[in-house]
Coordinates of N, CA and C and ligand atoms in Angstrom, one line a residue:
M1 N 0.8 -1.2 0.0 CA 0.0 0.0 0.0 C 0.9 1.3 0.0
L2 N 0.5 2.2 -0.8 CA 1.2 3.5 -0.9 C 1.2 4.2 0.4
S3 N 2.3 4.9 0.8 CA 2.2 5.7 2.0 C 1.4 7.0 1.7
N4 N 1.0 7.6 2.8 CA 0.2 8.8 2.7 C 1.0 9.9 1.9
A5 N 2.3 10.0 2.2 CA 3.1 11.0 1.4 C 3.2 10.6 0.0
A6 N 3.3 9.3 -0.4 CA 3.4 8.9 -1.8 C 2.1 9.2 -2.5
V7 N 0.9 9.0 -1.8 CA -0.4 9.3 -2.4 C -0.4 10.8 -2.7
V8 N 0.0 11.6 -1.7 CA -0.1 13.1 -1.9 C 0.8 13.5 -3.1
E9 N 2.0 12.9 -3.2 CA 3.0 13.2 -4.3 C 2.4 12.9 -5.6
S10 N 1.7 11.7 -5.7 CA 1.1 11.3 -7.0 C 0.0 12.1 -7.4
L11 N -0.7 12.8 -6.5 CA -1.8 13.6 -6.8 C -1.5 15.1 -7.0
R12 N -0.4 15.5 -6.3 CA -0.1 17.0 -6.3 C 0.0 17.6 -7.7
W13 N -0.7 18.7 -7.8 CA -0.7 19.5 -9.1 C -1.4 18.8 -10.2
R14 N -2.0 17.6 -10.0 CA -2.7 16.9 -11.0 C -4.1 17.5 -11.1
K15 N -4.4 18.1 -12.3 CA -5.7 18.8 -12.4 C -6.8 17.7 -12.8
I16 N -7.6 17.5 -11.9 CA -8.7 16.5 -12.1 C -9.9 17.2 -12.7
P17 N -10.2 16.9 -14.0 CA -11.3 17.7 -14.7 C -12.6 17.6 -14.0
V18 N -13.3 18.7 -14.0 CA -14.7 18.7 -13.5 C -15.5 19.6 -14.5
L19 N -16.7 19.3 -14.8 CA -17.5 20.0 -15.8 C -16.7 20.1 -17.1
D20 N -16.9 21.2 -17.9 CA -16.2 21.2 -19.2 C -14.8 21.8 -19.1
E21 N -14.6 22.9 -18.2 CA -13.3 23.5 -18.1 C -12.9 23.7 -16.7
G22 N -13.5 23.1 -15.8 CA -13.2 23.2 -14.4 C -12.2 22.1 -13.9
F23 N -11.6 22.3 -12.7 CA -10.8 21.2 -12.2 C -10.7 21.4 -10.7
V24 N -10.2 20.3 -10.1 CA -9.8 20.3 -8.7 C -8.4 19.7 -8.7
C25 N -7.5 20.4 -7.9 CA -6.1 20.0 -8.0 C -5.6 20.1 -6.5
L26 N -5.0 19.0 -6.1 CA -4.4 18.9 -4.8 C -3.1 19.7 -4.8
V27 N -2.9 20.6 -3.9 CA -1.7 21.4 -3.8 C -0.9 20.9 -2.6
D28 N -1.5 20.6 -1.5 CA -0.8 20.2 -0.3 C -1.8 19.4 0.6
A29 N -1.2 18.6 1.5 CA -2.0 17.9 2.5 C -1.2 17.7 3.7
M30 N -1.8 17.8 4.9 CA -1.1 17.7 6.1 C -1.9 16.7 7.0
G31 N -1.2 15.7 7.6 CA -1.9 14.8 8.6 C -2.4 13.6 7.9
D32 N -2.6 12.6 8.8 CA -3.1 11.3 8.3 C -3.8 10.6 9.5
D33 N -4.1 9.3 9.3 CA -4.8 8.6 10.4 C -4.1 8.8 11.8
A34 N -2.8 8.7 11.7 CA -2.0 8.8 12.9 C -2.2 10.2 13.6
A35 N -2.3 11.2 12.8 CA -2.5 12.6 13.4 C -3.9 12.6 14.1
I36 N -4.9 11.9 13.5 CA -6.2 12.0 14.1 C -6.2 11.2 15.5
V37 N -5.6 10.0 15.4 CA -5.7 9.2 16.7 C -4.7 9.8 17.7
Q38 N -3.7 10.4 17.3 CA -2.7 11.0 18.2 C -3.5 12.1 19.0
A39 N -4.3 12.9 18.3 CA -5.0 14.0 18.9 C -6.1 13.4 19.8
A40 N -6.8 12.3 19.4 CA -7.8 11.7 20.2 C -7.3 11.1 21.4
R41 N -6.1 10.6 21.3 CA -5.5 9.9 22.5 C -4.4 10.7 23.2
V42 N -4.7 12.0 23.2 CA -3.7 13.0 23.7 C -3.1 12.6 25.0
S43 N -3.9 11.9 25.8 CA -3.3 11.6 27.1 C -2.4 10.4 27.1
Y44 N -2.5 9.6 26.0 CA -1.6 8.3 26.0 C -0.4 8.5 25.1
G45 N -0.4 9.5 24.2 CA 0.7 9.6 23.2 C 0.5 8.7 22.0
A46 N 1.3 9.0 21.0 CA 1.1 8.3 19.7 C 1.8 6.9 19.7
G47 N 1.4 6.0 18.9 CA 2.1 4.8 18.6 C 1.9 3.7 19.7
T48 N 1.0 3.9 20.6 CA 0.8 2.9 21.7 C -0.2 1.9 21.3
K49 N -0.9 2.0 20.2 CA -2.0 1.1 19.8 C -1.7 0.5 18.5
Q50 N -2.4 -0.6 18.2 CA -2.3 -1.3 16.9 C -3.1 -0.5 15.9
V51 N -2.7 -0.7 14.5 CA -3.4 0.0 13.5 C -4.9 -0.3 13.5
S52 N -5.2 -1.6 13.7 CA -6.6 -2.0 13.8 C -7.4 -1.2 14.9
D53 N -6.7 -0.9 16.0 CA -7.3 -0.1 17.0 C -7.5 1.3 16.5
D54 N -6.5 1.8 15.7 CA -6.7 3.1 15.2 C -7.9 3.2 14.3
R55 N -8.1 2.2 13.5 CA -9.3 2.3 12.6 C -10.6 2.3 13.4
T56 N -10.6 1.4 14.4 CA -11.8 1.3 15.3 C -12.0 2.7 15.9
L57 N -10.9 3.3 16.4 CA -11.1 4.6 17.1 C -11.6 5.6 16.1
I58 N -11.1 5.7 14.9 CA -11.5 6.7 13.9 C -13.0 6.5 13.6
R59 N -13.4 5.2 13.5 CA -14.8 5.0 13.2 C -15.7 5.4 14.4
Y60 N -15.2 5.1 15.6 CA -15.9 5.5 16.8 C -16.0 7.1 16.8
L61 N -15.0 7.8 16.5 CA -15.0 9.2 16.5 C -16.0 9.7 15.6
M62 N -16.0 9.1 14.4 CA -17.0 9.5 13.3 C -18.4 9.3 13.8
R63 N -18.7 8.1 14.3 CA -20.0 7.7 14.7 C -20.6 8.6 15.8
H64 N -19.7 9.1 16.7 CA -20.1 9.9 17.8 C -19.9 11.4 17.6
D65 N -19.6 11.7 16.3 CA -19.4 13.2 16.1 C -18.4 13.8 16.9
H66 N -17.4 13.0 17.3 CA -16.2 13.6 18.0 C -15.3 14.1 16.9
T67 N -15.5 15.4 16.5 CA -15.0 15.8 15.2 C -13.6 16.5 15.3
T68 N -13.3 17.1 16.5 CA -12.1 17.9 16.5 C -10.8 17.2 16.2
P69 N -10.6 15.9 16.5 CA -9.4 15.3 16.0 C -9.2 15.3 14.5
F70 N -10.3 15.4 13.8 CA -10.2 15.4 12.3 C -9.7 16.8 11.8
E71 N -9.7 17.7 12.7 CA -9.2 19.1 12.3 C -7.7 19.1 12.3
M72 N -7.0 18.0 12.8 CA -5.6 17.9 12.7 C -5.1 17.7 11.3
C73 N -6.0 17.3 10.4 CA -5.6 17.1 9.0 C -6.1 18.2 8.1
E74 N -5.4 18.6 7.1 CA -5.8 19.7 6.2 C -5.4 19.3 4.8
V75 N -6.2 19.9 3.9 CA -5.9 19.8 2.5 C -6.0 21.2 1.9
K76 N -5.0 21.4 0.9 CA -5.1 22.7 0.2 C -5.3 22.3 -1.3
L77 N -6.4 22.9 -1.9 CA -6.7 22.6 -3.2 C -6.6 23.9 -4.1
L78 N -6.3 23.7 -5.4 CA -6.5 24.8 -6.3 C -7.8 24.3 -7.1
V79 N -8.8 25.2 -7.2 CA -10.0 24.8 -7.9 C -10.3 25.8 -9.0
R80 N -10.9 25.3 -10.1 CA -11.5 26.2 -11.1 C -13.0 25.9 -11.2
V81 N -13.8 26.9 -10.9 CA -15.2 26.7 -10.7 C -16.0 27.8 -11.4
P82 N -17.2 27.5 -12.0 CA -18.0 28.6 -12.5 C -18.5 29.4 -11.4
M83 N -18.6 30.7 -11.6 CA -18.9 31.7 -10.5 C -20.3 31.3 -9.8
D84 N -21.3 30.8 -10.5 CA -22.5 30.5 -9.8 C -22.3 29.4 -8.8
C85 N -21.5 28.4 -9.2 CA -21.2 27.3 -8.4 C -20.3 27.8 -7.2
W86 N -19.4 28.7 -7.5 CA -18.4 29.2 -6.5 C -19.2 30.0 -5.4
R87 N -20.3 30.6 -5.8 CA -21.1 31.4 -4.9 C -21.7 30.4 -3.8
Q88 N -22.0 29.2 -4.2 CA -22.4 28.2 -3.2 C -21.3 27.7 -2.3
W89 N -20.2 27.5 -3.0 CA -19.0 26.9 -2.4 C -18.5 27.8 -1.3
I90 N -18.4 29.1 -1.6 CA -17.8 30.1 -0.7 C -18.6 30.3 0.6
R91 N -19.9 29.8 0.6 CA -20.7 29.8 1.8 C -20.1 29.0 3.0
H92 N -19.2 28.1 2.6 CA -18.6 27.3 3.6 C -17.4 28.1 4.3
R93 N -17.8 28.7 5.4 CA -16.9 29.7 6.0 C -15.6 29.1 6.7
M94 N -15.7 27.9 7.1 CA -14.6 27.3 7.8 C -13.5 26.8 6.9
A95 N -13.0 27.7 6.1 CA -12.0 27.4 5.1 C -11.2 28.7 4.9
S96 N -9.9 28.5 4.4 CA -9.1 29.7 4.0 C -9.1 29.8 2.5
V97 N -9.4 31.0 2.0 CA -9.6 31.2 0.5 C -8.7 32.3 0.0
N98 N -8.1 32.1 -1.1 CA -7.6 33.2 -1.9 C -8.1 33.0 -3.4
E99 N -8.9 34.0 -3.9 CA -9.5 33.8 -5.2 C -8.8 34.7 -6.2
Y100 N -8.8 34.2 -7.4 CA -8.3 35.0 -8.6 C -9.1 36.3 -8.6
S101 N -8.3 37.4 -8.8 CA -9.0 38.8 -8.8 C -9.2 39.3 -10.2
T102 N -10.5 39.6 -10.5 CA -10.8 40.2 -11.8 C -10.7 41.7 -11.7
R103 N -10.2 42.2 -10.5 CA -9.9 43.6 -10.5 C -8.4 43.8 -11.0
Y104 N -7.6 42.8 -10.6 CA -6.2 42.9 -10.9 C -5.9 42.3 -12.3
S105 N -6.7 41.3 -12.7 CA -6.3 40.5 -13.9 C -7.6 40.4 -14.8
V106 N -7.3 40.2 -16.0 CA -8.4 39.9 -17.0 C -9.1 38.6 -16.6
A107 N -10.4 38.7 -16.6 CA -11.2 37.5 -16.2 C -10.8 36.3 -17.1
I108 N -10.8 35.1 -16.5 CA -10.5 33.9 -17.2 C -11.4 33.7 -18.4
D109 N -10.8 33.4 -19.5 CA -11.6 33.4 -20.7 C -12.2 32.0 -20.9
A110 N -13.1 31.6 -20.0 CA -13.7 30.3 -20.1 C -15.0 30.4 -19.3
A111 N -16.1 29.9 -19.9 CA -17.4 29.9 -19.3 C -18.0 28.5 -19.4
H112 N -18.7 28.1 -18.3 CA -19.3 26.8 -18.3 C -20.4 26.7 -19.4
R113 N -20.2 25.7 -20.3 CA -21.2 25.5 -21.3 C -22.1 24.3 -20.9
T114 N -23.4 24.4 -21.3 CA -24.3 23.4 -21.0 C -24.7 22.7 -22.3
G115 N -24.5 21.4 -22.4 CA -24.8 20.6 -23.6 C -26.3 20.5 -23.8
P116 N -26.7 20.3 -25.1 CA -28.2 20.2 -25.4 C -28.9 19.2 -24.5
D117 N -28.3 18.2 -24.1 CA -29.0 17.2 -23.3 C -28.8 17.4 -21.8
Q118 N -28.3 18.6 -21.4 CA -28.1 18.9 -20.0 C -29.0 20.0 -19.4
W119 N -29.9 20.4 -20.1 CA -30.8 21.5 -19.6 C -31.9 20.8 -18.7
R120 N -31.8 21.1 -17.4 CA -32.7 20.4 -16.5 C -34.0 21.2 -16.3
K121 N -35.1 20.5 -16.0 CA -36.4 21.1 -15.8 C -36.5 21.5 -14.3
Q122 N -37.3 22.5 -14.0 CA -37.6 22.9 -12.7 C -38.3 21.8 -12.0
A123 N -37.9 21.4 -10.8 CA -38.6 20.3 -10.0 C -39.9 20.8 -9.6
A124 N -40.9 19.9 -9.6 CA -42.3 20.3 -9.2 C -42.4 20.4 -7.7
S125 N -41.7 19.5 -7.0 CA -41.9 19.5 -5.5 C -40.8 20.3 -4.8
N126 N -39.6 20.3 -5.2 CA -38.5 21.0 -4.6 C -38.3 22.3 -5.3
R127 N -38.6 23.4 -4.7 CA -38.5 24.7 -5.4 C -37.0 25.1 -5.7
Q128 N -36.1 24.4 -5.0 CA -34.7 24.7 -5.2 C -34.1 23.8 -6.2
G129 N -34.8 22.7 -6.6 CA -34.2 21.6 -7.3 C -34.6 21.5 -8.8
S130 N -34.1 20.5 -9.4 CA -34.4 20.2 -10.8 C -34.7 18.7 -10.9
E131 N -35.4 18.4 -12.0 CA -35.6 17.0 -12.3 C -35.8 16.8 -13.8
G132 N -35.2 15.8 -14.3 CA -35.4 15.5 -15.8 C -34.7 16.5 -16.6
T133 N -34.8 16.3 -17.9 CA -34.2 17.3 -18.9 C -35.2 17.6 -19.9
V134 N -35.0 18.8 -20.6 CA -35.9 19.2 -21.6 C -35.7 18.4 -22.9
D135 N -36.6 18.5 -23.8 CA -36.6 17.9 -25.1 C -35.2 18.3 -25.8
P136 N -34.5 17.3 -26.4 CA -33.2 17.6 -27.0 C -33.3 18.8 -28.0
E137 N -34.4 18.9 -28.8 CA -34.5 20.0 -29.7 C -34.5 21.3 -29.0
I138 N -35.2 21.4 -27.9 CA -35.2 22.7 -27.1 C -33.8 22.9 -26.6
G139 N -33.2 21.8 -26.1 CA -31.9 21.9 -25.5 C -30.9 22.4 -26.5
R140 N -31.0 22.0 -27.8 CA -30.1 22.5 -28.8 C -30.2 24.0 -29.0
R141 N -31.5 24.5 -29.0 CA -31.7 25.9 -29.2 C -31.1 26.7 -28.0
L142 N -31.3 26.1 -26.8 CA -30.8 26.8 -25.6 C -29.3 26.8 -25.6
S143 N -28.7 25.8 -26.0 CA -27.2 25.7 -26.0 C -26.6 26.7 -27.0
Q144 N -27.3 26.8 -28.2 CA -26.9 27.7 -29.2 C -27.0 29.1 -28.7
A145 N -28.1 29.5 -28.0 CA -28.3 30.8 -27.5 C -27.2 31.1 -26.4
E146 N -26.9 30.1 -25.6 CA -25.9 30.2 -24.6 C -24.5 30.6 -25.2
T147 N -24.2 29.8 -26.3 CA -22.9 30.1 -27.0 C -22.8 31.5 -27.5
E148 N -24.0 32.0 -28.0 CA -24.0 33.4 -28.5 C -23.9 34.4 -27.4
L149 N -24.6 34.1 -26.3 CA -24.5 35.0 -25.1 C -23.1 35.1 -24.6
H150 N -22.5 34.0 -24.4 CA -21.1 34.0 -23.9 C -20.2 34.8 -24.8
A151 N -20.3 34.6 -26.1 CA -19.4 35.3 -27.1 C -19.7 36.8 -27.0
H152 N -21.0 37.2 -26.9 CA -21.3 38.6 -26.9 C -20.8 39.2 -25.6
A153 N -21.0 38.5 -24.5 CA -20.6 39.1 -23.2 C -19.1 39.3 -23.2
R154 N -18.4 38.3 -23.8 CA -16.9 38.4 -23.8 C -16.5 39.6 -24.7
D155 N -17.2 39.7 -25.8 CA -16.9 40.8 -26.7 C -17.1 42.1 -26.1
V156 N -18.2 42.3 -25.4 CA -18.4 43.6 -24.7 C -17.4 43.9 -23.7
Y157 N -17.0 42.8 -22.9 CA -16.0 42.9 -21.9 C -14.6 43.4 -22.6
R158 N -14.3 42.7 -23.7 CA -13.1 43.0 -24.4 C -13.1 44.5 -24.9
Q159 N -14.2 44.9 -25.4 CA -14.4 46.3 -25.9 C -14.1 47.3 -24.8
R160 N -14.6 47.0 -23.6 CA -14.4 47.9 -22.5 C -13.0 48.0 -22.1
L161 N -12.3 46.8 -22.0 CA -10.9 46.8 -21.7 C -10.1 47.6 -22.7
D162 N -10.4 47.4 -24.0 CA -9.7 48.1 -25.1 C -9.9 49.6 -25.0
A163 N -11.1 50.0 -24.4 CA -11.4 51.4 -24.3 C -10.7 52.0 -23.0
G164 N -10.0 51.2 -22.3 CA -9.3 51.6 -21.1 C -10.1 51.6 -19.9
I165 N -11.3 51.0 -19.9 CA -12.1 50.9 -18.7 C -11.4 50.0 -17.7
A166 N -11.6 50.4 -16.4 CA -10.9 49.6 -15.3 C -11.5 48.2 -15.3
R167 N -10.6 47.2 -15.0 CA -11.1 45.8 -15.0 C -12.2 45.6 -14.0
E168 N -12.1 46.4 -12.9 CA -13.1 46.2 -11.8 C -14.5 46.6 -12.3
Q169 N -14.6 47.5 -13.3 CA -15.9 47.9 -13.8 C -16.3 47.1 -15.1
A170 N -15.3 46.9 -15.9 CA -15.5 46.2 -17.2 C -16.1 44.8 -17.0
R171 N -15.9 44.2 -15.9 CA -16.3 42.8 -15.6 C -17.8 42.7 -15.3
K172 N -18.5 43.8 -15.0 CA -19.8 43.7 -14.3 C -20.8 42.9 -15.1
D173 N -20.7 42.8 -16.4 CA -21.7 42.0 -17.1 C -21.2 40.6 -17.6
L174 N -20.1 40.2 -17.1 CA -19.7 38.8 -17.4 C -20.7 37.8 -16.8
P175 N -21.0 36.8 -17.5 CA -22.0 35.8 -17.0 C -21.5 35.1 -15.8
L176 N -22.4 34.6 -15.0 CA -22.1 33.8 -13.8 C -21.4 32.5 -14.2
S177 N -21.5 32.1 -15.4 CA -20.9 30.8 -15.9 C -19.4 31.0 -16.1
T178 N -18.9 32.3 -16.0 CA -17.4 32.5 -16.1 C -16.7 31.8 -15.0
Y179 N -15.6 31.1 -15.4 CA -14.8 30.4 -14.4 C -14.0 31.3 -13.5
T180 N -13.9 30.9 -12.3 CA -12.9 31.6 -11.4 C -12.0 30.5 -10.8
E181 N -10.9 31.0 -10.3 CA -10.0 30.0 -9.6 C -9.7 30.5 -8.2
A182 N -9.4 29.5 -7.3 CA -9.1 29.9 -6.0 C -8.3 28.8 -5.3
Y183 N -7.4 29.2 -4.4 CA -6.8 28.2 -3.5 C -7.8 28.1 -2.3
W184 N -8.0 26.9 -1.9 CA -9.0 26.6 -0.8 C -8.4 25.6 0.1
K185 N -8.2 26.1 1.4 CA -7.6 25.2 2.4 C -8.6 24.9 3.5
I186 N -8.7 23.6 3.8 CA -9.8 23.3 4.8 C -9.3 22.1 5.6
D187 N -9.8 22.0 6.8 CA -9.4 20.8 7.6 C -10.4 19.7 7.3
L188 N -10.0 18.5 7.8 CA -10.8 17.3 7.4 C -12.2 17.3 8.0
H189 N -12.4 17.8 9.2 CA -13.7 17.9 9.8 C -14.6 18.7 8.9
N190 N -14.2 19.9 8.5 CA -15.0 20.8 7.7 C -15.1 20.3 6.2
L191 N -14.1 19.6 5.8 CA -14.2 19.0 4.4 C -15.3 18.0 4.4
L192 N -15.3 17.1 5.4 CA -16.3 16.1 5.5 C -17.7 16.7 5.5
H193 N -17.8 17.8 6.3 CA -19.1 18.5 6.4 C -19.5 19.1 5.0
F194 N -18.5 19.7 4.3 CA -18.8 20.2 2.9 C -19.2 19.1 2.0
L195 N -18.5 17.9 2.1 CA -18.9 16.8 1.2 C -20.2 16.3 1.5
Q196 N -20.6 16.2 2.8 CA -21.9 15.7 3.2 C -23.0 16.5 2.6
L197 N -22.8 17.9 2.6 CA -23.8 18.8 2.1 C -23.8 18.8 0.6
R198 N -22.6 18.8 0.0 CA -22.6 19.1 -1.4 C -22.5 17.8 -2.3
M199 N -22.4 16.6 -1.7 CA -22.6 15.4 -2.4 C -24.1 14.9 -2.3
D200 N -24.8 15.5 -1.5 CA -26.2 15.1 -1.3 C -27.0 15.4 -2.5
E201 N -28.0 14.6 -2.7 CA -28.8 14.8 -3.9 C -29.6 16.1 -4.0
H202 N -29.7 16.8 -2.8 CA -30.4 18.1 -2.8 C -29.5 19.2 -3.2
A203 N -28.2 19.0 -3.3 CA -27.2 20.0 -3.7 C -27.3 20.1 -5.2
Q204 N -27.0 21.3 -5.8 CA -27.1 21.5 -7.2 C -26.1 20.5 -7.9
W205 N -26.5 20.0 -9.1 CA -25.8 19.0 -9.8 C -24.3 19.5 -10.1
E206 N -24.1 20.8 -10.4 CA -22.8 21.2 -10.8 C -21.8 21.1 -9.6
I207 N -22.3 21.6 -8.4 CA -21.4 21.5 -7.3 C -21.2 20.1 -6.8
R208 N -22.2 19.3 -7.1 CA -22.0 17.8 -6.7 C -20.9 17.2 -7.5
Q209 N -20.7 17.7 -8.8 CA -19.6 17.1 -9.6 C -18.3 17.4 -8.9
Y210 N -18.1 18.6 -8.3 CA -16.9 18.9 -7.6 C -16.7 18.1 -6.4
A211 N -17.8 18.0 -5.6 CA -17.8 17.3 -4.3 C -17.5 15.8 -4.5
S212 N -17.9 15.3 -5.7 CA -17.8 13.8 -5.9 C -16.5 13.4 -6.6
V213 N -15.7 14.4 -7.0 CA -14.5 14.1 -7.9 C -13.5 13.2 -7.1
Ligands
FAD301 C1 -28.9 22.2 -0.4 C2 -28.5 23.5 0.1 C3 -29.3 24.6 -0.1 C4 -29.0 25.8 0.4 N1 -29.8 26.9 0.2 C5 -29.5 28.1 0.6 C6 -30.3 29.3 0.4 O1 -31.4 29.2 -0.2 N2 -29.9 30.5 0.9 C7 -28.7 30.6 1.6 O2 -28.4 31.8 2.0 N3 -27.9 29.6 1.8 C8 -28.2 28.3 1.3 N4 -27.4 27.3 1.6 C9 -26.1 27.5 2.3 C10 -26.2 27.0 3.7 O3 -27.1 27.8 4.4 C11 -24.8 27.1 4.4 O4 -24.4 28.5 4.4 C12 -23.8 26.3 3.7 O5 -24.2 25.0 3.4 C13 -22.5 26.2 4.5 O6 -22.8 25.4 5.6 P1 -22.2 25.7 7.1 O7 -22.6 27.1 7.5 O8 -22.6 24.5 7.9 O9 -20.6 25.6 6.7 P2 -19.5 26.5 7.3 O10 -19.7 27.9 7.0 O11 -18.2 25.9 6.7 O12 -19.5 26.3 8.8 C14 -19.2 25.0 9.3 C15 -19.8 24.9 10.7 O13 -19.1 25.9 11.5 C16 -20.1 26.5 12.4 N5 -20.2 27.9 12.2 C17 -19.6 28.6 11.2 N6 -19.9 29.9 11.3 C18 -20.6 30.0 12.4 C19 -21.3 31.1 13.0 N7 -21.2 32.4 12.5 N8 -22.0 30.9 14.1 C20 -22.1 29.7 14.6 N9 -21.5 28.6 14.1 C21 -20.8 28.8 13.0 C22 -21.4 25.8 12.2 O14 -21.5 24.6 13.1 C23 -21.3 25.3 10.8 O15 -22.1 24.1 10.5 C24 -27.7 26.0 1.1 C25 -26.9 24.9 1.3 C26 -27.3 23.7 0.8 C27 -26.3 22.5 1.0

């Protein structure tokens, strides 16, 4: 079995694709099972128990919501996410974030596109949710209109920049489908909380793709 460090090295800076142009990329990781049990057994010290005991203890901690030992482990990710999805993501406050600035830099020239077979219908019972997809012919028209909208919005943005308009103002009409990038560092306790909420079927499909990657 690969060591924790070897797994981290094999994944580091590997951009795992999500949606059409998004990704999740592991930058760094700290801590492992030993860090969790060490914290949980603070009064005994590390290395005094068998590995199988460690597994049992971790399962016990999970089952009983004894969550703070999981905060001894952290991951730092670089993510590329459409802004509408990022708006949901950033609600998770127990994380450290540095996001690409469209005041300093030209906005990333990529917007999330929706395929003709991906337009979901409004759910009848869940006012926040979706169910099923529209007829492919309607989907084709919607995707075509989306392509034109993206091109037009980018063109208007480019015209503003070319006219010397400040980036902070030129960006105001970019679509929410425009991708943003951020470094996101979070401990394992809060990552598991994020995953629990965002892998759930009630979460929006797009953010579920990131949570499930
Ligand atoms: C399916 C779904 C639908 C949603 N719909 C909406 C919506 O319609 N409108 C909307 O505004 N949001 C919505 N949200 C966002 C939701 O309200 C939370 O903001 C988001 O899920 C982050 O959860 P959190 O606060 O538990 O996480 P974090 O912000 O990461 O916080 C983690 C935990 O830390 C503790 N904590 C953090 N900050 C505080 C604090 N200030 N005081 C006390 N404890 C704190 C809490 O225990 C919290 O659970 C939705 C989320 C989901 C998953």
